[in-house]
Protein backbone atom coordinates (compact mmCIF):
# COMPACT_ATOMS: atom_id res chain seq x y z
CA UNK A 1 0.00 0.00 0.00
CA UNK A 2 1.08 3.55 -0.66
CA UNK A 3 1.56 6.05 2.19
CA UNK A 4 -1.43 8.11 1.09
CA UNK A 5 -3.75 5.12 1.29
CA UNK A 6 -2.96 4.68 4.97
CA UNK A 7 -3.04 8.28 6.10
CA UNK A 8 -5.62 10.94 6.91
CA UNK A 9 -5.75 14.06 4.73
CA UNK A 10 -6.80 17.37 6.24
CA UNK A 11 -8.34 19.89 3.87
CA UNK A 12 -7.29 23.33 4.99
CA UNK A 13 -8.88 26.61 3.90
CA UNK A 14 -5.89 28.94 4.33
CA UNK A 15 -7.85 32.17 4.24
CA UNK A 16 -9.73 31.11 7.37
CA UNK A 17 -7.19 29.01 9.26
CA UNK A 18 -4.85 31.24 11.25
CA UNK A 19 -3.80 34.84 10.76
CA UNK A 20 -0.41 35.88 12.14
CA UNK A 21 -0.42 39.42 10.78
CA UNK A 22 -3.65 40.92 12.11
CA UNK A 23 -4.88 41.37 8.53
CA UNK A 24 -8.09 39.37 8.94
CA UNK A 25 -7.05 36.58 6.56
CA UNK A 26 -4.95 33.52 7.27
CA UNK A 27 -1.25 33.22 6.54
CA UNK A 28 1.19 30.44 5.75
CA UNK A 29 3.05 31.23 8.98
CA UNK A 30 -0.25 30.60 10.74
CA UNK A 31 -0.33 27.12 9.25
CA UNK A 32 3.27 26.50 10.34
CA UNK A 33 2.27 27.55 13.86
CA UNK A 34 -0.50 24.96 13.90
CA UNK A 35 1.35 21.99 12.44
CA UNK A 36 1.53 20.25 15.80
CA UNK A 37 -2.23 20.59 16.08
CA UNK A 38 -2.62 18.93 12.66
CA UNK A 39 -0.19 16.18 13.67
CA UNK A 40 -2.31 15.54 16.77
CA UNK A 41 -5.15 14.56 14.44
CA UNK A 42 -3.05 11.85 12.82
CA UNK A 43 -2.89 13.83 9.60
CA UNK A 44 -0.25 12.76 7.06
CA UNK A 45 -1.14 15.23 4.32
CA UNK A 46 -2.61 18.71 4.22
CA UNK A 47 -4.44 19.80 1.09
CA UNK A 48 -4.43 23.57 1.01
CA UNK A 49 -6.93 25.31 -1.23
CA UNK A 50 -5.03 27.62 -3.62
CA UNK A 51 -2.53 30.10 -2.21
CA UNK A 52 -1.10 31.35 -5.52
CA UNK A 53 -1.28 35.03 -6.46
CA UNK A 54 -4.90 35.84 -7.11
CA UNK A 55 -7.36 38.74 -7.18
CA UNK A 56 -9.49 36.48 -4.92
CA UNK A 57 -12.73 36.84 -6.83
CA UNK A 58 -13.26 33.18 -5.97
CA UNK A 59 -10.89 33.04 -3.00
CA UNK A 60 -7.87 31.84 -4.92
CA UNK A 61 -9.63 29.66 -7.49
CA UNK A 62 -8.79 32.48 -9.89
CA UNK A 63 -5.03 32.21 -10.27
CA UNK A 64 -2.97 35.06 -11.67
CA UNK A 65 0.39 33.26 -11.45
CA UNK A 66 0.65 29.50 -11.05
CA UNK A 67 4.18 29.52 -9.60
CA UNK A 68 3.77 32.11 -6.89
CA UNK A 69 2.38 32.73 -3.42
CA UNK A 70 -0.16 35.48 -2.90
CA UNK A 71 1.40 38.21 -0.73
CA UNK A 72 -1.56 38.07 1.63
CA UNK A 73 -0.50 34.51 2.52
CA UNK A 74 3.22 35.23 2.71
CA UNK A 75 6.24 34.46 0.55
CA UNK A 76 7.67 31.54 -1.39
CA UNK A 77 10.18 31.18 1.47
CA UNK A 78 7.26 30.75 3.89
CA UNK A 79 5.91 28.08 1.59
CA UNK A 80 9.24 26.25 1.51
CA UNK A 81 9.45 26.45 5.28
CA UNK A 82 5.93 25.06 5.56
CA UNK A 83 6.82 22.11 3.34
CA UNK A 84 9.99 21.45 5.40
CA UNK A 85 8.39 21.88 8.80
CA UNK A 86 5.46 19.70 7.77
CA UNK A 87 7.85 17.01 6.54
CA UNK A 88 9.51 16.93 9.98
CA UNK A 89 6.12 15.91 11.35
CA UNK A 90 5.49 13.40 8.58
CA UNK A 91 2.96 15.66 6.92
CA UNK A 92 3.05 16.40 3.20
CA UNK A 93 1.63 19.47 1.59
CA UNK A 94 -0.87 18.95 -1.21
CA UNK A 95 -1.32 21.68 -3.80
CA UNK A 96 -4.62 22.60 -5.44
CA UNK A 97 -4.23 22.86 -9.22
CA UNK A 98 -6.84 25.10 -10.81
CA UNK A 99 -6.30 24.16 -14.42
CA UNK A 100 -9.66 24.55 -16.10
CA UNK A 101 -9.44 28.32 -15.88
CA UNK A 102 -7.15 31.09 -14.71
CA UNK A 103 -7.84 34.57 -13.41
CA UNK A 104 -8.66 37.25 -15.96
CA UNK A 105 -5.66 39.04 -14.42
CA UNK A 106 -3.30 36.23 -15.39
CA UNK A 107 -0.61 37.45 -17.79
CA UNK A 108 -1.72 34.74 -20.24
CA UNK A 109 -5.23 36.14 -20.42
CA UNK A 110 -4.07 39.76 -20.54
CA UNK A 111 -2.08 38.79 -23.64
CA UNK A 112 -4.78 36.61 -25.16
CA UNK A 113 -7.40 39.32 -25.04
CA UNK A 114 -5.21 41.85 -26.85
CA UNK A 115 -5.90 40.64 -30.37
CA UNK A 116 -6.62 37.65 -32.56
CA UNK A 117 -3.02 37.53 -33.78
CA UNK A 118 -1.39 37.68 -30.36
CA UNK A 119 0.85 34.61 -29.74
CA UNK A 120 -1.45 33.68 -26.86
CA UNK A 121 -4.60 34.42 -28.86
CA UNK A 122 -5.65 30.80 -28.75
CA UNK A 123 -4.94 30.15 -25.04
CA UNK A 124 -8.57 30.76 -24.03
CA UNK A 125 -11.94 29.98 -25.62
CA UNK A 126 -12.95 32.90 -27.83
CA UNK A 127 -16.02 33.06 -30.08
CA UNK A 128 -17.77 35.66 -32.17
CA UNK A 129 -21.12 37.05 -31.07
CA UNK A 130 -24.31 35.75 -32.65
CA UNK A 131 -25.62 37.92 -35.46
CA UNK A 132 -27.70 39.97 -33.06
CA UNK A 133 -24.64 40.59 -30.90
CA UNK A 134 -25.69 38.20 -28.16
CA UNK A 135 -23.55 35.50 -26.57
CA UNK A 136 -22.45 32.56 -28.77
CA UNK A 137 -24.63 30.09 -26.82
CA UNK A 138 -27.27 30.18 -24.09
CA UNK A 139 -25.09 28.47 -21.50
CA UNK A 140 -25.41 29.53 -17.87
CA UNK A 141 -22.19 29.65 -15.85
CA UNK A 142 -22.00 27.62 -12.65
CA UNK A 143 -22.08 30.78 -10.54
CA UNK A 144 -25.10 32.12 -12.47
CA UNK A 145 -25.52 34.46 -15.44
CA UNK A 146 -24.20 33.80 -18.93
CA UNK A 147 -21.08 31.65 -19.28
CA UNK A 148 -19.83 34.18 -21.86
CA UNK A 149 -18.44 37.66 -21.34
CA UNK A 150 -17.88 40.21 -24.06
CA UNK A 151 -14.37 41.58 -24.41
CA UNK A 152 -14.36 44.99 -26.05
CA UNK A 153 -10.62 44.97 -26.67
CA UNK A 154 -10.72 41.83 -28.77
CA UNK A 155 -14.25 42.17 -30.10
CA UNK A 156 -15.22 38.63 -29.09
CA UNK A 157 -16.79 36.71 -26.25
CA UNK A 158 -14.78 34.40 -23.98
CA UNK A 159 -16.11 31.35 -22.20
CA UNK A 160 -16.05 30.93 -18.43
CA UNK A 161 -17.56 27.87 -16.79
CA UNK A 162 -17.46 29.76 -13.48
CA UNK A 163 -17.27 33.56 -12.89
CA UNK A 164 -16.41 35.99 -15.65
CA UNK A 165 -13.13 36.64 -13.82
CA UNK A 166 -12.27 32.95 -14.42
CA UNK A 167 -11.80 32.51 -18.19
CA UNK A 168 -11.52 28.89 -19.32
CA UNK A 169 -8.14 27.82 -20.66
CA UNK A 170 -8.04 26.20 -24.06
CA UNK A 171 -6.73 22.69 -23.38
CA UNK A 172 -6.90 21.87 -27.08
CA UNK A 173 -3.79 24.01 -27.47
CA UNK A 174 -0.71 21.91 -26.59
CA UNK A 175 1.18 25.02 -25.47
CA UNK A 176 -1.43 25.63 -22.80
CA UNK A 177 -1.20 22.09 -21.53
CA UNK A 178 2.59 22.30 -21.44
CA UNK A 179 2.47 25.55 -19.46
CA UNK A 180 0.13 23.94 -16.95
CA UNK A 181 2.25 20.81 -16.59
CA UNK A 182 5.33 22.99 -16.10
CA UNK A 183 3.51 24.80 -13.30
CA UNK A 184 2.56 21.51 -11.65
CA UNK A 185 6.16 20.30 -11.92
CA UNK A 186 7.34 23.50 -10.28
CA UNK A 187 5.40 22.37 -7.19
CA UNK A 188 6.64 18.79 -7.47
CA UNK A 189 10.20 20.15 -7.43
CA UNK A 190 9.38 22.26 -4.40
CA UNK A 191 8.39 19.12 -2.52
CA UNK A 192 4.63 18.91 -2.85
CA UNK A 193 3.19 15.62 -1.61
CA UNK A 194 0.35 15.56 -4.08
CA UNK A 195 -2.24 17.44 -6.02
CA UNK A 196 -5.92 18.05 -5.80
CA UNK A 197 -7.02 18.95 -9.32
CA UNK A 198 -9.89 21.37 -9.52
CA UNK A 199 -12.98 21.13 -11.74
CA UNK A 200 -11.26 18.69 -14.06
CA UNK A 201 -14.39 17.51 -15.85
CA UNK A 202 -14.63 20.74 -17.80
CA UNK A 203 -11.23 20.87 -19.48
CA UNK A 204 -12.31 19.24 -22.75
CA UNK A 205 -14.81 21.32 -24.65
CA UNK A 206 -17.34 19.98 -27.14
CA UNK A 207 -16.35 20.10 -30.83
CA UNK A 208 -19.26 22.33 -31.70
CA UNK A 209 -20.93 24.84 -29.46
CA UNK A 210 -24.73 24.82 -29.68
CA UNK A 211 -27.62 26.23 -27.68
CA UNK A 212 -29.29 23.83 -25.27
CA UNK A 213 -32.91 23.50 -24.20
CA UNK A 214 -33.40 26.05 -21.43
CA UNK A 215 -33.67 24.57 -17.93
CA UNK A 216 -34.78 27.76 -16.18
CA UNK A 217 -36.91 30.85 -16.68
CA UNK A 218 -33.78 32.78 -17.68
CA UNK A 219 -33.75 30.97 -21.06
CA UNK A 220 -30.38 29.42 -20.31
CA UNK A 221 -29.07 25.91 -19.79
CA UNK A 222 -26.37 24.84 -17.35
CA UNK A 223 -22.90 24.91 -18.89
CA UNK A 224 -22.25 21.72 -16.95
CA UNK A 225 -24.87 19.84 -18.93
CA UNK A 226 -23.49 21.12 -22.22
CA UNK A 227 -19.76 20.66 -21.64
CA UNK A 228 -18.83 18.31 -18.77
CA UNK A 229 -17.03 15.02 -19.41
CA UNK A 230 -16.64 15.30 -23.17
CA UNK A 231 -15.36 12.29 -25.10
CA UNK A 232 -11.59 12.46 -25.33
CA UNK A 233 -11.09 14.15 -21.96
CA UNK A 234 -9.22 11.14 -20.63
CA UNK A 235 -6.52 11.54 -23.29
CA UNK A 236 -5.62 14.89 -21.75
CA UNK A 237 -5.73 13.52 -18.26
CA UNK A 238 -3.44 10.62 -19.10
CA UNK A 239 -1.05 13.11 -20.60
CA UNK A 240 -1.13 15.00 -17.29
CA UNK A 241 -0.30 11.75 -15.54
CA UNK A 242 2.65 11.05 -17.84
CA UNK A 243 3.99 14.58 -17.70
CA UNK A 244 3.45 15.31 -14.01
CA UNK A 245 2.51 12.64 -11.54
CA UNK A 246 4.02 9.42 -12.86
CA UNK A 247 7.27 8.38 -11.25
CA UNK A 248 6.87 10.58 -8.17
CA UNK A 249 5.86 9.49 -4.71
CA UNK A 250 2.84 11.77 -4.69
CA UNK A 251 -0.89 11.29 -5.00
CA UNK A 252 -3.47 12.92 -7.21
CA UNK A 253 -7.12 13.41 -6.41
CA UNK A 254 -9.32 15.07 -8.97
CA UNK A 255 -12.55 16.93 -8.39
CA UNK A 256 -14.89 15.41 -10.91
CA UNK A 257 -18.46 16.42 -10.41
CA UNK A 258 -20.69 14.34 -12.64
CA UNK A 259 -18.53 11.24 -12.99
CA UNK A 260 -20.66 8.29 -11.97
CA UNK A 261 -19.40 5.42 -9.84
CA UNK A 262 -19.57 3.01 -12.80
CA UNK A 263 -17.25 5.25 -14.83
CA UNK A 264 -14.65 5.46 -12.08
CA UNK A 265 -12.51 2.71 -13.55
CA UNK A 266 -11.46 4.93 -16.44
CA UNK A 267 -10.52 7.73 -14.11
CA UNK A 268 -8.67 6.10 -11.24
CA UNK A 269 -6.49 3.12 -10.51
CA UNK A 270 -3.70 1.42 -12.37
CA UNK A 271 -4.96 2.37 -15.80
CA UNK A 272 -6.80 5.50 -14.74
CA UNK A 273 -5.49 9.03 -14.90
CA UNK A 274 -5.58 9.75 -11.16
CA UNK A 275 -5.14 7.97 -7.86
CA UNK A 276 -8.44 9.12 -6.46
CA UNK A 277 -11.44 11.04 -7.56
CA UNK A 278 -13.95 13.11 -5.65
CA UNK A 279 -17.36 12.22 -6.98
CA UNK A 280 -20.33 13.84 -5.36
CA UNK A 281 -23.23 11.42 -5.49
CA UNK A 282 -23.26 10.94 -1.70
CA UNK A 283 -23.08 14.64 -1.00
CA UNK A 284 -25.41 15.91 -3.71
CA UNK A 285 -28.24 13.61 -2.70
CA UNK A 286 -30.78 16.37 -3.08
CA UNK A 287 -29.62 17.38 -6.54
CA UNK A 288 -30.43 14.82 -9.19
CA UNK A 289 -28.93 16.86 -11.98
CA UNK A 290 -27.25 20.19 -11.53
CA UNK A 291 -26.86 21.82 -8.18
CA UNK A 292 -29.79 24.21 -7.98
CA UNK A 293 -30.15 25.23 -4.36
CA UNK A 294 -33.78 26.31 -4.62
CA UNK A 295 -34.86 22.97 -6.08
CA UNK A 296 -33.65 20.29 -3.67
CA UNK A 297 -35.27 16.86 -3.84
CA UNK A 298 -36.03 14.90 -0.70
CA UNK A 299 -33.65 12.02 0.02
CA UNK A 300 -33.52 9.08 2.40
CA UNK A 301 -30.80 7.32 4.37
CA UNK A 302 -31.09 4.47 1.87
CA UNK A 303 -30.02 6.91 -0.89
CA UNK A 304 -26.91 7.82 1.07
CA UNK A 305 -26.19 4.14 1.66
CA UNK A 306 -26.61 3.39 -2.03
CA UNK A 307 -24.25 6.18 -3.07
CA UNK A 308 -21.59 4.94 -0.65
CA UNK A 309 -22.15 1.32 -1.67
CA UNK A 310 -21.69 2.21 -5.34
CA UNK A 311 -18.44 4.03 -4.80
CA UNK A 312 -17.09 1.39 -2.41
CA UNK A 313 -17.89 -1.27 -5.00
CA UNK A 314 -16.45 0.76 -7.83
CA UNK A 315 -13.11 1.12 -6.03
CA UNK A 316 -13.04 -2.38 -4.62
CA UNK A 317 -10.53 -3.89 -7.03
CA UNK A 318 -9.33 -0.84 -8.83
CA UNK A 319 -8.51 2.66 -7.70
CA UNK A 320 -8.92 4.11 -4.27
CA UNK A 321 -11.70 6.04 -2.60
CA UNK A 322 -11.31 9.49 -1.04
CA UNK A 323 -13.91 9.58 1.72
CA UNK A 324 -15.33 13.02 2.51
CA UNK A 325 -18.48 14.51 3.91
CA UNK A 326 -17.43 18.14 3.95
CA UNK A 327 -15.28 20.44 1.89
CA UNK A 328 -14.94 24.17 1.27
CA UNK A 329 -17.88 24.13 -1.16
CA UNK A 330 -20.40 22.25 0.95
CA UNK A 331 -22.49 22.90 4.03
CA UNK A 332 -21.38 21.51 7.37
CA UNK A 333 -22.25 17.81 7.53
CA UNK A 334 -24.11 17.97 10.84
CA UNK A 335 -26.60 20.35 9.23
CA UNK A 336 -26.56 18.81 5.79
CA UNK A 337 -27.39 15.24 6.73
CA UNK A 338 -29.47 15.77 9.86
CA UNK A 339 -32.50 17.78 10.78
CA UNK A 340 -32.72 20.53 13.37
CA UNK A 341 -33.70 18.20 16.19
CA UNK A 342 -30.69 15.94 15.90
CA UNK A 343 -28.07 16.01 18.65
CA UNK A 344 -25.28 17.67 16.67
CA UNK A 345 -22.47 16.36 18.83
CA UNK A 346 -23.66 12.77 18.36
CA UNK A 347 -24.12 13.47 14.65
CA UNK A 348 -20.60 14.89 14.28
CA UNK A 349 -19.18 11.78 15.94
CA UNK A 350 -21.30 9.43 13.83
CA UNK A 351 -20.21 11.14 10.60
CA UNK A 352 -16.61 11.21 11.82
CA UNK A 353 -16.76 7.48 12.42
CA UNK A 354 -18.16 6.88 8.95
CA UNK A 355 -15.45 9.07 7.44
CA UNK A 356 -12.63 7.31 9.23
CA UNK A 357 -13.80 3.72 8.81
CA UNK A 358 -14.96 3.47 5.20
CA UNK A 359 -12.44 1.84 2.90
CA UNK A 360 -10.38 4.69 1.47
CA UNK A 361 -8.43 7.73 2.54
CA UNK A 362 -10.39 10.03 4.85
CA UNK A 363 -10.39 13.72 3.87
CA UNK A 364 -11.20 15.64 7.01
CA UNK A 365 -12.25 19.23 6.41
CA UNK A 366 -11.14 22.15 8.58
CA UNK A 367 -13.54 22.58 11.49
CA UNK A 368 -15.29 19.26 10.96
CA UNK A 369 -13.15 17.93 13.82
CA UNK A 370 -14.94 20.42 16.09
CA UNK A 371 -18.38 19.61 14.72
CA UNK A 372 -18.80 23.15 13.38
CA UNK A 373 -22.24 24.14 12.14
CA UNK A 374 -23.63 26.25 9.29
CA UNK A 375 -24.16 29.97 9.64
CA UNK A 376 -27.51 31.60 8.84
CA UNK A 377 -26.88 35.30 8.44
CA UNK A 378 -29.84 37.70 8.31
CA UNK A 379 -29.29 39.09 4.82
CA UNK A 380 -27.64 38.08 1.56
CA UNK A 381 -25.41 41.14 1.98
CA UNK A 382 -23.73 39.45 4.94
CA UNK A 383 -22.41 36.72 2.61
CA UNK A 384 -19.18 36.75 0.66
CA UNK A 385 -19.40 33.62 -1.52
CA UNK A 386 -19.85 34.32 -5.21
CA UNK A 387 -21.95 31.20 -5.79
CA UNK A 388 -24.34 32.16 -2.98
CA UNK A 389 -25.06 35.40 -4.82
CA UNK A 390 -25.69 33.55 -8.08
CA UNK A 391 -27.95 30.98 -6.45
CA UNK A 392 -29.85 33.71 -4.61
CA UNK A 393 -30.46 35.64 -7.83
CA UNK A 394 -31.49 32.47 -9.65
CA UNK A 395 -34.01 31.64 -6.92
CA UNK A 396 -35.49 35.13 -7.24
CA UNK A 397 -35.69 34.74 -11.03
CA UNK A 398 -37.57 31.48 -10.49
CA UNK A 399 -40.22 33.32 -8.48
CA UNK A 400 -39.02 32.63 -4.94
CA UNK A 401 -39.43 35.40 -2.35
CA UNK A 402 -36.34 37.04 -0.87
CA UNK A 403 -36.96 35.16 2.35
CA UNK A 404 -37.18 31.81 0.57
CA UNK A 405 -34.09 32.57 -1.51
CA UNK A 406 -32.18 33.40 1.67
CA UNK A 407 -33.35 30.15 3.27
CA UNK A 408 -31.67 28.26 0.38
CA UNK A 409 -28.48 30.19 1.02
CA UNK A 410 -28.67 29.28 4.71
CA UNK A 411 -28.90 25.66 3.75
CA UNK A 412 -26.22 25.46 1.08
CA UNK A 413 -23.91 28.49 1.18
CA UNK A 414 -20.23 27.75 0.83
CA UNK A 415 -19.56 30.43 3.46
CA UNK A 416 -20.74 28.04 6.16
CA UNK A 417 -17.62 25.99 5.57
CA UNK A 418 -15.41 29.07 5.31
CA UNK A 419 -15.96 30.90 8.58
CA UNK A 420 -12.71 31.34 10.53
CA UNK A 421 -11.29 28.43 12.47
CA UNK A 422 -12.31 28.51 16.10
CA UNK A 423 -9.13 28.22 18.17
CA UNK A 424 -10.25 29.59 21.53
CA UNK A 425 -12.77 31.84 23.24
CA UNK A 426 -10.85 35.11 22.85
CA UNK A 427 -12.21 37.73 20.40
CA UNK A 428 -12.51 36.35 16.85
CA UNK A 429 -11.90 32.88 18.21
CA UNK A 430 -8.15 33.47 18.23
CA UNK A 431 -8.14 33.44 14.44
CA UNK A 432 -7.03 37.05 14.02
CA UNK A 433 -6.40 40.15 16.08
CA UNK A 434 -7.69 42.20 13.16
CA UNK A 435 -11.13 42.17 11.58
CA UNK A 436 -11.88 38.73 10.12
CA UNK A 437 -12.69 38.72 6.41
CA UNK A 438 -15.77 36.61 7.19
CA UNK A 439 -17.51 36.73 10.57
CA UNK A 440 -16.61 34.03 13.07
CA UNK A 441 -19.48 31.66 13.88
CA UNK A 442 -21.36 33.06 16.84
CA UNK A 443 -20.97 29.81 18.79
CA UNK A 444 -17.16 30.15 19.06
CA UNK A 445 -17.09 30.81 22.82
CA UNK A 446 -18.59 27.36 23.38
CA UNK A 447 -17.14 25.55 20.39
CA UNK A 448 -13.40 25.91 19.97
CA UNK A 449 -10.17 23.91 19.99
CA UNK A 450 -9.05 25.09 23.42
CA UNK A 451 -12.27 24.04 25.09
CA UNK A 452 -12.58 20.76 23.24
CA UNK A 453 -9.00 19.79 24.06
CA UNK A 454 -9.93 19.85 27.73
CA UNK A 455 -13.04 17.77 27.25
CA UNK A 456 -12.69 14.03 26.78
CA UNK A 457 -16.20 13.80 25.39
CA UNK A 458 -15.72 16.52 22.75
CA UNK A 459 -15.91 16.01 19.01
CA UNK A 460 -12.21 16.89 18.77
CA UNK A 461 -11.30 14.20 21.29
CA UNK A 462 -13.44 11.80 19.30
CA UNK A 463 -11.51 12.54 16.10
CA UNK A 464 -8.21 12.05 17.93
CA UNK A 465 -9.49 8.72 19.21
CA UNK A 466 -10.49 7.73 15.69
CA UNK A 467 -7.03 8.65 14.43
CA UNK A 468 -5.45 6.48 17.15
CA UNK A 469 -7.79 3.67 16.25
CA UNK A 470 -6.67 3.81 12.63
CA UNK A 471 -3.08 3.57 13.82
CA UNK A 472 -3.84 0.72 16.20
CA UNK A 473 -5.99 -1.33 13.82
CA UNK A 474 -4.34 -1.40 10.37
CA UNK A 475 -7.41 -3.29 9.14
CA UNK A 476 -9.16 0.07 8.90
CA UNK A 477 -6.80 1.10 6.14
CA UNK A 478 -5.95 -2.28 4.65
CA UNK A 479 -8.98 -4.41 5.15
CA UNK A 480 -11.74 -5.30 2.75
CA UNK A 481 -15.17 -3.72 2.99
CA UNK A 482 -18.32 -5.74 3.11
CA UNK A 483 -21.64 -4.08 3.70
CA UNK A 484 -24.14 -5.77 6.02
CA UNK A 485 -27.73 -4.84 6.86
CA UNK A 486 -27.90 -3.40 3.35
CA UNK A 487 -31.68 -3.06 3.45
CA UNK A 488 -31.82 -1.47 6.88
CA UNK A 489 -33.46 1.93 6.64
CA UNK A 490 -31.63 3.57 9.53
CA UNK A 491 -28.32 1.81 10.04
CA UNK A 492 -25.30 1.73 7.79
CA UNK A 493 -23.13 -1.22 8.75
CA UNK A 494 -20.07 -2.96 7.37
CA UNK A 495 -17.28 -5.38 8.13
CA UNK A 496 -13.65 -4.36 7.67
CA UNK A 497 -11.54 -7.47 7.46
CA UNK A 498 -8.01 -8.65 6.76
CA UNK A 499 -6.14 -11.86 7.63
CA UNK A 500 -5.47 -10.81 11.21
CA UNK A 501 -8.48 -8.84 12.17
CA UNK A 502 -12.15 -8.13 11.72
CA UNK A 503 -14.10 -5.06 12.79
CA UNK A 504 -17.80 -4.42 12.49
CA UNK A 505 -18.98 -0.81 12.22
CA UNK A 506 -22.61 0.00 13.01
CA UNK A 507 -23.89 3.56 12.63
CA UNK A 508 -27.45 4.66 13.24
CA UNK A 509 -27.88 7.58 10.85
CA UNK A 510 -31.40 8.27 12.01
CA UNK A 511 -32.74 10.23 14.91
CA UNK A 512 -34.70 7.27 16.22
CA UNK A 513 -33.73 4.11 18.03
CA UNK A 514 -32.83 1.38 15.55
CA UNK A 515 -33.04 -2.37 16.07
CA UNK A 516 -30.92 -4.99 14.30
CA UNK A 517 -30.16 -8.67 14.64
CA UNK A 518 -28.38 -8.99 18.02
CA UNK A 519 -26.55 -12.13 16.93
CA UNK A 520 -24.24 -9.79 15.00
CA UNK A 521 -22.75 -8.82 18.34
CA UNK A 522 -22.09 -12.34 19.60
CA UNK A 523 -18.56 -12.85 20.84
CA UNK A 524 -17.52 -9.31 19.99
CA UNK A 525 -16.15 -6.58 22.21
CA UNK A 526 -16.99 -2.89 21.78
CA UNK A 527 -13.93 -0.84 20.93
CA UNK A 528 -15.70 2.43 20.21
CA UNK A 529 -19.08 3.83 21.20
CA UNK A 530 -20.35 7.41 21.08
CA UNK A 531 -23.19 6.74 23.52
CA UNK A 532 -23.12 6.00 27.23
CA UNK A 533 -24.83 2.66 26.91
CA UNK A 534 -24.50 -0.36 24.67
CA UNK A 535 -27.32 -2.77 24.11
CA UNK A 536 -26.90 -5.71 21.74
CA UNK A 537 -29.26 -5.40 18.80
CA UNK A 538 -30.22 -1.79 19.37
CA UNK A 539 -28.67 1.59 18.62
CA UNK A 540 -29.81 4.87 20.17
CA UNK A 541 -30.42 7.82 17.80
CA UNK A 542 -27.13 8.61 16.02
CA UNK A 543 -25.27 6.03 18.03
CA UNK A 544 -22.27 4.38 16.43
CA UNK A 545 -20.27 1.44 17.67
CA UNK A 546 -17.29 -0.49 16.43
CA UNK A 547 -17.23 -4.14 17.44
CA UNK A 548 -14.23 -6.45 17.33
C1 LIG B 1 -14.12 23.97 -7.60
C2 LIG B 1 -13.71 24.54 -6.27
C3 LIG B 1 -14.55 25.74 -5.97
C4 LIG B 1 -14.32 26.75 -7.05
C5 LIG B 1 -14.57 26.17 -8.44
C6 LIG B 1 -14.01 27.04 -9.50
O1 LIG B 1 -15.38 23.46 -7.59
O2 LIG B 1 -13.79 23.57 -5.28
O3 LIG B 1 -14.30 26.29 -4.71
O4 LIG B 1 -15.16 27.85 -6.86
O5 LIG B 1 -13.95 24.92 -8.60
O6 LIG B 1 -12.61 26.98 -9.49
Coordinates of N, CA and C in Angstrom, one line a residue, residues 422-430 443-451:
X422 N -12.0 28.1 14.7 CA -12.3 28.5 16.1 C -11.3 27.9 17.1
X423 N -10.3 28.7 17.4 CA -9.1 28.2 18.2 C -9.4 28.3 19.7
X424 N -10.0 29.4 20.1 CA -10.2 29.6 21.5 C -11.4 30.6 21.7
X425 N -11.6 31.0 23.0 CA -12.8 31.8 23.2 C -12.4 33.3 23.3
X426 N -11.2 33.7 22.9 CA -10.9 35.1 22.8 C -11.5 35.8 21.6
X427 N -11.5 37.1 21.5 CA -12.2 37.7 20.4 C -11.8 37.1 19.1
X428 N -12.7 37.0 18.2 CA -12.5 36.4 16.8 C -11.9 34.9 16.9
X429 N -12.3 34.3 18.0 CA -11.9 32.9 18.2 C -10.4 32.6 18.1
X430 N -9.6 33.7 18.3 CA -8.1 33.5 18.2 C -7.7 33.3 16.8
X443 N -21.1 30.8 17.7 CA -21.0 29.8 18.8 C -19.5 29.6 19.3
X444 N -18.6 30.5 18.8 CA -17.2 30.2 19.1 C -16.8 30.1 20.5
X445 N -17.5 30.8 21.4 CA -17.1 30.8 22.8 C -17.3 29.4 23.4
X446 N -18.3 28.7 22.9 CA -18.6 27.4 23.4 C -17.8 26.3 22.6
X447 N -17.7 26.6 21.3 CA -17.1 25.6 20.4 C -15.8 26.0 19.9
X448 N -14.7 25.5 20.4 CA -13.4 25.9 20.0 C -12.4 24.8 20.4
X449 N -11.2 24.9 19.8 CA -10.2 23.9 20.0 C -9.8 23.9 21.5
X450 N -9.5 25.0 22.0 CA -9.0 25.1 23.4 C -10.0 24.3 24.4
X451 N -11.3 24.7 24.2 CA -12.3 24.0 25.1 C -12.4 22.5 24.8

